Coordinates of C-alpha atoms in Angstrom, one line a residue:
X1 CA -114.4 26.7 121.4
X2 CA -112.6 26.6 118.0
X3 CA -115.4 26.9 116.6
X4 CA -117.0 29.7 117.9
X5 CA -113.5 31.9 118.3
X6 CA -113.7 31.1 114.2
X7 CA -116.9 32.7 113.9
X8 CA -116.1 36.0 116.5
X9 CA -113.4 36.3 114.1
X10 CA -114.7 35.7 110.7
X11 CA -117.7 38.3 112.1
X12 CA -115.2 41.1 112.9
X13 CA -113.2 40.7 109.6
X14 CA -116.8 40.8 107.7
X15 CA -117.9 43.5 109.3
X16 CA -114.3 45.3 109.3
X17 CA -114.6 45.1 105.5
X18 CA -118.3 46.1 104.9
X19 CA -117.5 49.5 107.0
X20 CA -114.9 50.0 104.1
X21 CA -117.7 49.6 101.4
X22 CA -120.3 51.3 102.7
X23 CA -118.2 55.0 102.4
X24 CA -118.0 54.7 98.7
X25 CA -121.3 55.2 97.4
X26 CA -121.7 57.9 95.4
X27 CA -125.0 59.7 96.8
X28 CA -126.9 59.4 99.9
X29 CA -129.5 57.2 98.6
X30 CA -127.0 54.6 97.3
X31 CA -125.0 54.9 100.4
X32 CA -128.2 54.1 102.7
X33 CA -128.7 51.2 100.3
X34 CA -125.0 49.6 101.4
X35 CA -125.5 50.6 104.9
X36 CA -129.1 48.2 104.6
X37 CA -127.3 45.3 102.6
X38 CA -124.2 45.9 104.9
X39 CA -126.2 44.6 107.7
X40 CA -128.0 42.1 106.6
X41 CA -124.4 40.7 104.8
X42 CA -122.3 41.0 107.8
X43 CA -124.5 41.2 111.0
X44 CA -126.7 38.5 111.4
X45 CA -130.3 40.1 110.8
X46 CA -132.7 39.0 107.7
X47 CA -134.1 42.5 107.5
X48 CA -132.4 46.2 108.0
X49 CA -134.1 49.6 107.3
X50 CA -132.5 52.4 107.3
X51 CA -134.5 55.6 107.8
X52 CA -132.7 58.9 106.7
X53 CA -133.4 62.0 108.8
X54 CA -134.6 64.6 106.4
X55 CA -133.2 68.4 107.3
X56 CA -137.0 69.4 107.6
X57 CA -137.3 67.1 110.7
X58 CA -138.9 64.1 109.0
X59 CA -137.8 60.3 108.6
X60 CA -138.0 58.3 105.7
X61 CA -137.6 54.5 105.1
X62 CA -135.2 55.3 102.2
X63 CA -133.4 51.9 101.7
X64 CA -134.6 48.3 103.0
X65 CA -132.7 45.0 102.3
X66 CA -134.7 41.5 103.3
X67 CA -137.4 40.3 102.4
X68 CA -139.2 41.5 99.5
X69 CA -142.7 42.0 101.3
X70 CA -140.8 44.6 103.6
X71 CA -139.9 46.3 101.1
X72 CA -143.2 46.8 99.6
X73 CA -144.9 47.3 103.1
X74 CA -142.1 50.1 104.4
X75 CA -140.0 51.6 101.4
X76 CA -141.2 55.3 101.5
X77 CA -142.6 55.4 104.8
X78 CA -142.5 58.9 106.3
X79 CA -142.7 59.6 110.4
X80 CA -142.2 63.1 111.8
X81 CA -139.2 63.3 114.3
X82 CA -141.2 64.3 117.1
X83 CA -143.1 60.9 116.9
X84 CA -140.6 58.3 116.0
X85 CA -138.7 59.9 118.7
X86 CA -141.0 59.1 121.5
X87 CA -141.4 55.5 119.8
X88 CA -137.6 55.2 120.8
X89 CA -138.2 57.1 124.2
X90 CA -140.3 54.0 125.3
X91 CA -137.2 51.2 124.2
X92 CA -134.8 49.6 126.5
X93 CA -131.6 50.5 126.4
X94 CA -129.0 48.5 125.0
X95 CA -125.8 50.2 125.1
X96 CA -126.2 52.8 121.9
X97 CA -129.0 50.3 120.5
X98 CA -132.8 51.0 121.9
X99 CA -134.6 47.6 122.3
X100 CA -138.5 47.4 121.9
X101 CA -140.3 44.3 123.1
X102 CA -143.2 43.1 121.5
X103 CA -145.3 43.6 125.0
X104 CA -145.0 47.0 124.0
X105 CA -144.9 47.3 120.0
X106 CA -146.3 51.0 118.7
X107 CA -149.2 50.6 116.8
X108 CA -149.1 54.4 115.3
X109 CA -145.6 53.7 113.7
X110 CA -146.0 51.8 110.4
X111 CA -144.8 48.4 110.4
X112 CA -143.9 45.3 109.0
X113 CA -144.6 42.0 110.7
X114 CA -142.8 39.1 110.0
X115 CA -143.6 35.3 110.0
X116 CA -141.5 33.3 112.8
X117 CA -138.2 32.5 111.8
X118 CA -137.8 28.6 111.0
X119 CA -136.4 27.2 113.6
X120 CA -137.2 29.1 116.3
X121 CA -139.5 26.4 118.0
X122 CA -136.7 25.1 120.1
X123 CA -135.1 28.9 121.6
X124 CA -137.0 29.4 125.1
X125 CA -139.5 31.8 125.4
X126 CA -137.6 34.3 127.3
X127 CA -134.6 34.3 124.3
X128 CA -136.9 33.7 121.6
X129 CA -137.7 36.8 119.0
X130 CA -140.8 37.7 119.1
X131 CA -142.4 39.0 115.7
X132 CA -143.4 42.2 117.2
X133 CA -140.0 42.5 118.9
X134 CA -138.2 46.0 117.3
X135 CA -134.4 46.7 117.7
X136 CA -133.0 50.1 116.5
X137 CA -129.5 51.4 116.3
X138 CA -129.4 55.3 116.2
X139 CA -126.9 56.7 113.1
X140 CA -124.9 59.9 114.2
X141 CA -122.4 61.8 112.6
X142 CA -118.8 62.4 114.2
X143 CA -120.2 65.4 116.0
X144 CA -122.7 63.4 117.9
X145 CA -126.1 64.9 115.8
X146 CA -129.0 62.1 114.7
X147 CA -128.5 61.5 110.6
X148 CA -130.9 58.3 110.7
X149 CA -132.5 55.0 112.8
X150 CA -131.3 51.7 111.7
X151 CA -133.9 49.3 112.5
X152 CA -133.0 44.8 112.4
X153 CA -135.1 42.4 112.2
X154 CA -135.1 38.6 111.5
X155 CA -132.3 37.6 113.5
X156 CA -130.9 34.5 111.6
X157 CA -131.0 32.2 115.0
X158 CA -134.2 33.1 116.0
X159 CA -133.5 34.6 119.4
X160 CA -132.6 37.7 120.9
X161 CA -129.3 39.0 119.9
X162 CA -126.7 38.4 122.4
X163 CA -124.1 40.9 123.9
X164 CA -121.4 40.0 120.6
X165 CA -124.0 40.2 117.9
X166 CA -125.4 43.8 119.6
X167 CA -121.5 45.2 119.5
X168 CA -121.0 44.4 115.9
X169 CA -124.1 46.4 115.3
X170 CA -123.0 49.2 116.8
X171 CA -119.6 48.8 115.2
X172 CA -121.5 49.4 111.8
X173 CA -124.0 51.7 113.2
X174 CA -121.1 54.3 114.1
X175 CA -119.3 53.6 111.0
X176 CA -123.2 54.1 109.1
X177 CA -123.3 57.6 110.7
X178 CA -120.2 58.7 109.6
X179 CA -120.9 57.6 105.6
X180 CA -124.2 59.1 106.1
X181 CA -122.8 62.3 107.0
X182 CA -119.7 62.1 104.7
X183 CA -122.4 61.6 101.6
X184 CA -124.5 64.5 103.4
X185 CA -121.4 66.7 102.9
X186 CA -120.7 65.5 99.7
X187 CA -124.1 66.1 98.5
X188 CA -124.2 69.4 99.8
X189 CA -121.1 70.2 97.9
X190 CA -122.8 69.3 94.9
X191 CA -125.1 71.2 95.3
X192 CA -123.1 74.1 96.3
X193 CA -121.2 73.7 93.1
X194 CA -124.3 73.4 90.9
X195 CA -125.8 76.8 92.7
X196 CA -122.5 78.6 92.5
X197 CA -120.7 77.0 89.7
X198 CA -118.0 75.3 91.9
X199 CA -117.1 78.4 93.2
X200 CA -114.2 78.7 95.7
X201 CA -116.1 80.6 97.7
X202 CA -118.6 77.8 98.3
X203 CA -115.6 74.9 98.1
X204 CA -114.0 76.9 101.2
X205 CA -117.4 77.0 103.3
X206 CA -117.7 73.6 102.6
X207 CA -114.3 72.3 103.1
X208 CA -113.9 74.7 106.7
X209 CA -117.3 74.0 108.0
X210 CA -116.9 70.2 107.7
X211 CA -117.0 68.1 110.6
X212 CA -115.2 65.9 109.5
X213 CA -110.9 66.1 109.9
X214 CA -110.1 66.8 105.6
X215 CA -107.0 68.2 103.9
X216 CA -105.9 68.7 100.5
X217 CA -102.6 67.0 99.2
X218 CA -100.6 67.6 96.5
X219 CA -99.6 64.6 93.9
X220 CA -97.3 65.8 91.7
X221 CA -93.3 67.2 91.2
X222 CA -92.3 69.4 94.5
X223 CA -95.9 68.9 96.3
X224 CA -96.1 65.1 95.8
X225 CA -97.6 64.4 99.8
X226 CA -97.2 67.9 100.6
X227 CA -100.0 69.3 102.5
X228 CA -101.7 72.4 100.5
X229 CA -105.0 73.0 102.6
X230 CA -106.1 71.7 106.1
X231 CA -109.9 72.7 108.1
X232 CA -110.2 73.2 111.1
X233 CA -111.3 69.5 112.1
X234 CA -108.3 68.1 111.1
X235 CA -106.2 70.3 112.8
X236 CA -108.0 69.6 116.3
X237 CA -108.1 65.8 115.2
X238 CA -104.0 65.6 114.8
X239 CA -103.6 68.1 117.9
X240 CA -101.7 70.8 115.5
X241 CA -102.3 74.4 114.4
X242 CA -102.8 74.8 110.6
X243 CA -99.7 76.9 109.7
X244 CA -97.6 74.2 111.3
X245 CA -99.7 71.4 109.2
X246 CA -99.2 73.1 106.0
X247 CA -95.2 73.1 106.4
X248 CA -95.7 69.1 106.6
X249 CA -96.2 66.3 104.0
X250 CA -98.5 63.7 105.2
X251 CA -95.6 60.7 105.9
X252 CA -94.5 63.5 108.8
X253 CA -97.5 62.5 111.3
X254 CA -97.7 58.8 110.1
X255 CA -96.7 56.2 112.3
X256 CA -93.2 55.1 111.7
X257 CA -94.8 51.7 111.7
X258 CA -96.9 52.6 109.0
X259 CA -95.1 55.0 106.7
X260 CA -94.6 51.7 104.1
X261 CA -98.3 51.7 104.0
X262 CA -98.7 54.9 103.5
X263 CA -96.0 55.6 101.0
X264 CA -97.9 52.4 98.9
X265 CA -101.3 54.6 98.9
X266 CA -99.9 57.6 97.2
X267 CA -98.1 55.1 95.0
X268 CA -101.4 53.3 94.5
X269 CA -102.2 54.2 90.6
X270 CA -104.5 56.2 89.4
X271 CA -107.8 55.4 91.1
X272 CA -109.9 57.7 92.1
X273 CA -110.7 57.0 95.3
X274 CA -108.5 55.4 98.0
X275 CA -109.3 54.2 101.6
X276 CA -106.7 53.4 104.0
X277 CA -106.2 53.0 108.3
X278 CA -103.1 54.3 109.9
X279 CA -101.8 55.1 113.0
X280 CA -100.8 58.6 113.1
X281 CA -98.8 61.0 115.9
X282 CA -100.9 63.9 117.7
X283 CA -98.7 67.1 118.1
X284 CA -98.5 65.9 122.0
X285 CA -97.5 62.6 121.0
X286 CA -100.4 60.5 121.2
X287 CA -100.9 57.9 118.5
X288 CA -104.7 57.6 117.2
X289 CA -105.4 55.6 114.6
X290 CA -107.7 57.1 111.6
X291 CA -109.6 55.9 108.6
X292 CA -108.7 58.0 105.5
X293 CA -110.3 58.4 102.3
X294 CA -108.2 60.1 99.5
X295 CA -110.4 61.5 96.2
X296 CA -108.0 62.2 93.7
X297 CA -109.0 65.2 91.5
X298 CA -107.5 65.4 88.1
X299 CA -106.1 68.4 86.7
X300 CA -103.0 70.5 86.4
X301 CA -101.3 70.2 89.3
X302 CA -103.4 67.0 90.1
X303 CA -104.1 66.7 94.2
X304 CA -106.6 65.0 96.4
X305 CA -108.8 65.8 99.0
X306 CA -108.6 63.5 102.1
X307 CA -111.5 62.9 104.5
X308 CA -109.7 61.4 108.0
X309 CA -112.0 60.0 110.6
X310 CA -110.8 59.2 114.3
X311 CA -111.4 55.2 114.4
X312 CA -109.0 54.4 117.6
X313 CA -112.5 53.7 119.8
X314 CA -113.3 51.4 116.9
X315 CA -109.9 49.4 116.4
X316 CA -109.8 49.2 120.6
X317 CA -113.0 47.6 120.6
X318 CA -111.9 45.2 117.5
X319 CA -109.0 44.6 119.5
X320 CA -111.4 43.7 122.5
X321 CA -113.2 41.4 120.9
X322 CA -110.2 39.9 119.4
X323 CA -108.5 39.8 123.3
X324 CA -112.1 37.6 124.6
X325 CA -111.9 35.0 121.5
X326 CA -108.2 34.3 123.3
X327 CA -109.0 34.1 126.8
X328 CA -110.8 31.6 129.4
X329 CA -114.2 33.9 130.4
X330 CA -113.8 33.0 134.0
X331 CA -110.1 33.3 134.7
X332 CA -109.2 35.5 132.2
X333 CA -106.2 33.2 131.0
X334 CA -105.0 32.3 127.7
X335 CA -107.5 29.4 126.0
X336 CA -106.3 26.7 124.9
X337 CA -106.7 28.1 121.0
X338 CA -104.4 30.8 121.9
X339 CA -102.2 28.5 124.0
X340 CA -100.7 27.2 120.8
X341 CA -98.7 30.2 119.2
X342 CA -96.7 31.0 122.6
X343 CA -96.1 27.0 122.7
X344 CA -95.2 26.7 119.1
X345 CA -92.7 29.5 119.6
X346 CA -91.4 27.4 122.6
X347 CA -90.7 24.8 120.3
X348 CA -89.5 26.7 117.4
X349 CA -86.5 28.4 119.7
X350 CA -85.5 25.5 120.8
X351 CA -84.8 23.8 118.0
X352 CA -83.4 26.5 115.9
X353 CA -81.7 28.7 118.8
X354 CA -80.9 26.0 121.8
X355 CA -83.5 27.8 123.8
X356 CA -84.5 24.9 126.9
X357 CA -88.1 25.8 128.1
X358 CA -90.7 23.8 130.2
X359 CA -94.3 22.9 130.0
X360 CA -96.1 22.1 133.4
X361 CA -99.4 20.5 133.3
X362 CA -101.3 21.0 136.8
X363 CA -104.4 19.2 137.5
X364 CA -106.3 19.7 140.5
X365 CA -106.5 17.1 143.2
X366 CA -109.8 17.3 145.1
X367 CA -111.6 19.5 142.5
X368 CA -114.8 17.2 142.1
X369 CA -114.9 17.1 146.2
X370 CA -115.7 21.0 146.4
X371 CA -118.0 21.0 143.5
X372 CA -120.3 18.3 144.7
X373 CA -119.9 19.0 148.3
X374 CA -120.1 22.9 148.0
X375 CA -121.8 23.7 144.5
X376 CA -120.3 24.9 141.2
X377 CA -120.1 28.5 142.4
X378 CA -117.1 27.0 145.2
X379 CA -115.2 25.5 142.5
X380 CA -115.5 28.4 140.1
X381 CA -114.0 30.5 143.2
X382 CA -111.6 27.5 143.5
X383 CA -110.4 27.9 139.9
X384 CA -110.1 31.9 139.7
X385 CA -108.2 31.6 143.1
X386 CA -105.6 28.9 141.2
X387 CA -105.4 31.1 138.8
X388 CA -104.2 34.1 140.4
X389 CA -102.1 32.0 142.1
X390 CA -100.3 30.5 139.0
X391 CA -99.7 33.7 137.4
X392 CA -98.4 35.4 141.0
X393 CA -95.6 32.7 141.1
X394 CA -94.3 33.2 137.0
X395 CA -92.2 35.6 135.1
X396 CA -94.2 37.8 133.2
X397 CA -93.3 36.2 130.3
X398 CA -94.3 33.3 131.3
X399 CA -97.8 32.0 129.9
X400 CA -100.2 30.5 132.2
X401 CA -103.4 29.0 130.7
X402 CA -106.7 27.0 131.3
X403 CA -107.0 24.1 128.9
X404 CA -110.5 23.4 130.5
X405 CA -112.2 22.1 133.4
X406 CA -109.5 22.2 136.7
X407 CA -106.5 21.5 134.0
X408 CA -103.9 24.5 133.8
X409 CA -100.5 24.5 132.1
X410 CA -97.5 27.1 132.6
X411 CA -94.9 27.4 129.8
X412 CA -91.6 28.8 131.0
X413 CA -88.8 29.7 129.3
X414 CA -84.7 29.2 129.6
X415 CA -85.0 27.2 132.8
X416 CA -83.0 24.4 134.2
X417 CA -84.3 21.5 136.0
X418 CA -82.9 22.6 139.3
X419 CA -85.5 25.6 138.3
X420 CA -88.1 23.6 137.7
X421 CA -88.0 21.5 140.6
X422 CA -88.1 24.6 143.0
X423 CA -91.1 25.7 140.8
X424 CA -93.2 23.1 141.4
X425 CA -92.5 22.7 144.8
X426 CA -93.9 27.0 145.0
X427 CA -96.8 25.9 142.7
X428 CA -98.0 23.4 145.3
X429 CA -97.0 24.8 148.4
X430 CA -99.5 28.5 147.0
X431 CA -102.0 26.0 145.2
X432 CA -102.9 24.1 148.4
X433 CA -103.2 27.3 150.4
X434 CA -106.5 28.1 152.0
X435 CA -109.3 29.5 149.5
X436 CA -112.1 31.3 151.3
X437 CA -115.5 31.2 150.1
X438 CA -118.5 32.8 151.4
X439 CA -117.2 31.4 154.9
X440 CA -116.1 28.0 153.5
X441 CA -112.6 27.4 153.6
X442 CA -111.3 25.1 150.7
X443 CA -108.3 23.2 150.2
X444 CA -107.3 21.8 146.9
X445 CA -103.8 19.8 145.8
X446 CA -102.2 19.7 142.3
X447 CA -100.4 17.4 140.4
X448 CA -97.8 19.0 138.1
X449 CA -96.3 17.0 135.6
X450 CA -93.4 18.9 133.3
X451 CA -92.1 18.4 130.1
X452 CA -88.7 19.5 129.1
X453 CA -89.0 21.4 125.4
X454 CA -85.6 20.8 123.7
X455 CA -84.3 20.4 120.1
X456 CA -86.5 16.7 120.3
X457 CA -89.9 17.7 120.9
X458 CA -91.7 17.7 117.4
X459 CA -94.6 19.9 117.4
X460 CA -97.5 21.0 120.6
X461 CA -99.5 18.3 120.6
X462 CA -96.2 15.8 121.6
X463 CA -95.1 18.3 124.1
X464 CA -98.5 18.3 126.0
X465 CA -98.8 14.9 125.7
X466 CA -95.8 13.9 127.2
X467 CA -96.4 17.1 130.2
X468 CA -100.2 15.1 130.4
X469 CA -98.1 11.7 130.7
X470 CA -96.2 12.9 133.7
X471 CA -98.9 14.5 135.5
X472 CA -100.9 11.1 135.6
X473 CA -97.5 9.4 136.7
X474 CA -97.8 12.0 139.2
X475 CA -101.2 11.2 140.3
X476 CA -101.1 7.7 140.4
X477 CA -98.2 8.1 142.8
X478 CA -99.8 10.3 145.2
X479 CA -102.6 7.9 144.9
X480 CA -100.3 5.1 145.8
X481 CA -99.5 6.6 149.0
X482 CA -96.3 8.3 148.2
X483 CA -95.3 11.8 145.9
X484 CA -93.4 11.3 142.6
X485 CA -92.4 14.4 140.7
X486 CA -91.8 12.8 137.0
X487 CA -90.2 15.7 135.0
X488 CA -89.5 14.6 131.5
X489 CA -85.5 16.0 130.5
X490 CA -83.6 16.2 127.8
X491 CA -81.2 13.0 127.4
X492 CA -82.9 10.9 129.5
X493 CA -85.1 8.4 128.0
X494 CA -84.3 4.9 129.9
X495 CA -87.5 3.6 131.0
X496 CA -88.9 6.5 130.2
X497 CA -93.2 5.8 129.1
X498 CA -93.6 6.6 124.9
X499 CA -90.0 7.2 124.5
X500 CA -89.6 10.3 126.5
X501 CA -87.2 11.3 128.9
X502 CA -87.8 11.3 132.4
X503 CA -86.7 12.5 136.0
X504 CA -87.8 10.6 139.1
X505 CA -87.7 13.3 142.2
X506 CA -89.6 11.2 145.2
X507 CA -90.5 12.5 148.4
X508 CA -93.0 11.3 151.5
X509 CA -96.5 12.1 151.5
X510 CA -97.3 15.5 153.3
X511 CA -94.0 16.9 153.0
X512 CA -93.7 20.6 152.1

């Protein structure tokens, strides 16, 4: 599990800093390239073409990174839009990616076919890329029109990308769309200025007509942050009419949590081009989060010209994926990765601010009994059901988590041990409740074994060690043929197993 919340998270950092790069190339073609190399850097596919959608209704294969016998067999390739869009029109839909197995592989539309990637012998069939297999991620710009197809191959596993891989795809393919059509609109100023000399005539068209949110800021004396110019975009984007944006600076809309970040852009030196994510305040209050890039254009009075792009979809889904690396899939606790910060806080407030908090480990009784008697789909019912449970009988800042298998722990805060007697007795009294499932009724115990966090715990692992300890007391008790409650306290370590403190509450077997 460490492991693979690692990678999810080394993934979405890689891919959160090749979106950055790929908006700084300098013309189409060289952004197209970094879109290419973007993929096959941060997403997990050998081989990425990118094919730019020509405004006479063409596609070209403009930029390819891989292998160099793709490149050879594809770079140029040309396919009017009518025809490569009915080769999409016969794909599977994967979200915003179109999937095309081999079973039904195009032989009009020029390809390349790959050799099997090493390794691959061992995937099963049905997981296993195919050669002929095709996937392709669609590249729009902000107002939802087609700038290009991204199309993968080579996935570096060998088998069909899972649901992760596919969102990190279409992570870059929305932020691809959007430097596509940035570079678009920055080519077709250039071109505007070589036709009409720069003209402000053609600068306004430009500037007003863009899509994308942009405004111009002033950088020096009196209009240092001040905003000289807004388009219409921009002011729709931040939810406020342009007379009322040109009396602003920029800091006005910024977050307040975020105005030290922003301040440190404009303080940033004298590069030309800066890019920077912020959380700003609509005109009705709603906070968005954008992705700005600020051109600075030299002259007398020097100002920039700021492209801002809504990215809030973006960081939710980045904050989505972050949210699943921390949480049991079939519960939806905390994991036991993530189970360590709240615990280590436990322990860190205790020793430096007195704060007394508890750990209870609960381990089913009877677990194995339901899942060989009724099949793992019973216990899995079993567990959600415990789970619910737990979390109905805490504070809400409480943490309850699934360490694995039927083990669960609850940390709770600023308790006493009169409190933690009467919780337990509510955790087992709920947890050996009825479970109903698909007319079965289930019964499951728990043994709960507590640790006491005070000023002489030394770190998480000692704390759930010595909750683990107790539960097994616990256990063996119950076993025994009576119900022992071992609760380890602070300042009571006679006789107590490893050195710790302990609290000896007995009662009969079957009591409630």
């Amino acid at each position: 599990m460490d492991r693979d919340r690692d990678m999810a998270m080394a993934a979405i950092r890689s891919v959160y800093t090749i979106t950055g790069r790929i908006n700084t190339g300098s013309t189409v073609v060289e952004t197209l390239h970094r879109i290419a190399e973007a993929v096959v850097e941060g997403v997990g596919f050998g081989a990425a073409v990118v094919n730019y959608l020509h405004p006479d209704g063409v596609y070209e294969a403009v930029a390819i990174a891989g292998p160099e016998e793709a490149r050879a067999e594809l770079l140029g390739a040309r396919y009017p839009a009518a025809e490569f869009d009915a080769h999409l029109a016969d794909a599977d839909e994967w979200g915003q990616l179109r999937f095309l197995p081999h079973e039904r592989h195009n032989d009009g539309i020029q390809s390349w076919i790959p050799a099997p990637v090493d390794g691959a012998e061992g995937v099963p069939e049905e997981e296993r890329w195919h050669p002929l297999d095709a996937l392709f991620a669609p590249l729009c710009a902000p107002d939802g029109s087609l700038v290009g197809v991204l199309s993968v191959d080579l996935p570096a596993d060998g088998k069909r990308p899972g649901a992760f891989q596919r969102e990190l795809l279409e992570m870059l393919a929305a932020q691809a769309g959007i430097a596509i059509n940035n570079a678009n609109l920055v080519e077709a100023l250039r071109q505007e200025r070589r036709h009409l000399e720069a003209s402000e005539a053609a600068f306004r068209l430009a500037f007003n007509g863009a899509g994308t949110g942009m405004c111009m800021i002033g950088l020096e004396g009196a209009d240092l942050t001040r905003i000289v110019r807004v388009n219409p975009a921009l002011c729709e984007l931040l939810g406020r009419d342009e007379d009322v944006l040109v009396s602003m600076r920029f800091g006005d809309f910024i977050h307040p949590d975020d105005l030290d970040h922003s301040r440190a852009v404009f303080a940033g030196g004298t590069g030309s081009v800066r890019d920077y994510e912020v959380r700003c305040v609509r005109g009705d209050g709603e906070t968005i989060w954008i992705s700005a890039t600020m051109s600075v254009v030299a002259g007398s009075p020097a100002f920039a010209i700021t492209q801002v792009q809504d990215i809030t979809d973006r960081k939710a889904t980045e904050a989505d994926l972050v949210r699943r690396a921390s949480r049991d899939p079939l519960t939806g606790l905390v994991n036991r990765d993530a189970f360590t910060e709240p615990l280590a806080t436990a322990i860190r407030r205790a020793r430096t601010d007195g704060v007394v908090s508890a750990l209870l480990f609960c381990d089913l009784d009877d677990f194995k009994v339901v899942n060989d008697t009724l099949g793992h789909d019973a216990g899995d019912a079993v567990l959600v059901a415990v789970a619910h449970r737990l979390v109905s009988l805490v504070r809400p800042t409480d943490t309850v988590a699934r360490l694995g298998g039927d083990e669960f722990v609850v940390l709770t805060g600023n308790v006493t041990v009169a409190d933690l007697g009467a919780l337990v007795d509510r955790l087992e009294r709920s947890v050996c409740a009825p479970i109903t499932h698909q007319g079965h009724i289930m019964r499951v115990r728990v043994s709960v074994g507590v640790a006491v966090i005070d000023d002489t715990i030394e770190d998480a692992g000692a704390a759930l060690r010595a909750a683990d300890r107790a539960m097994y007391l616990v256990k063996g008790a119950r076993h025994a043929g009576g119900v022992t409650r071992r609760v380890t306290a602070p300042g009571e370590r006679s006789g107590a197993p490893g050195g710790m403190p302990v609290l000896r509450l007995a009662r009969p077997e079957g009591a409630q």
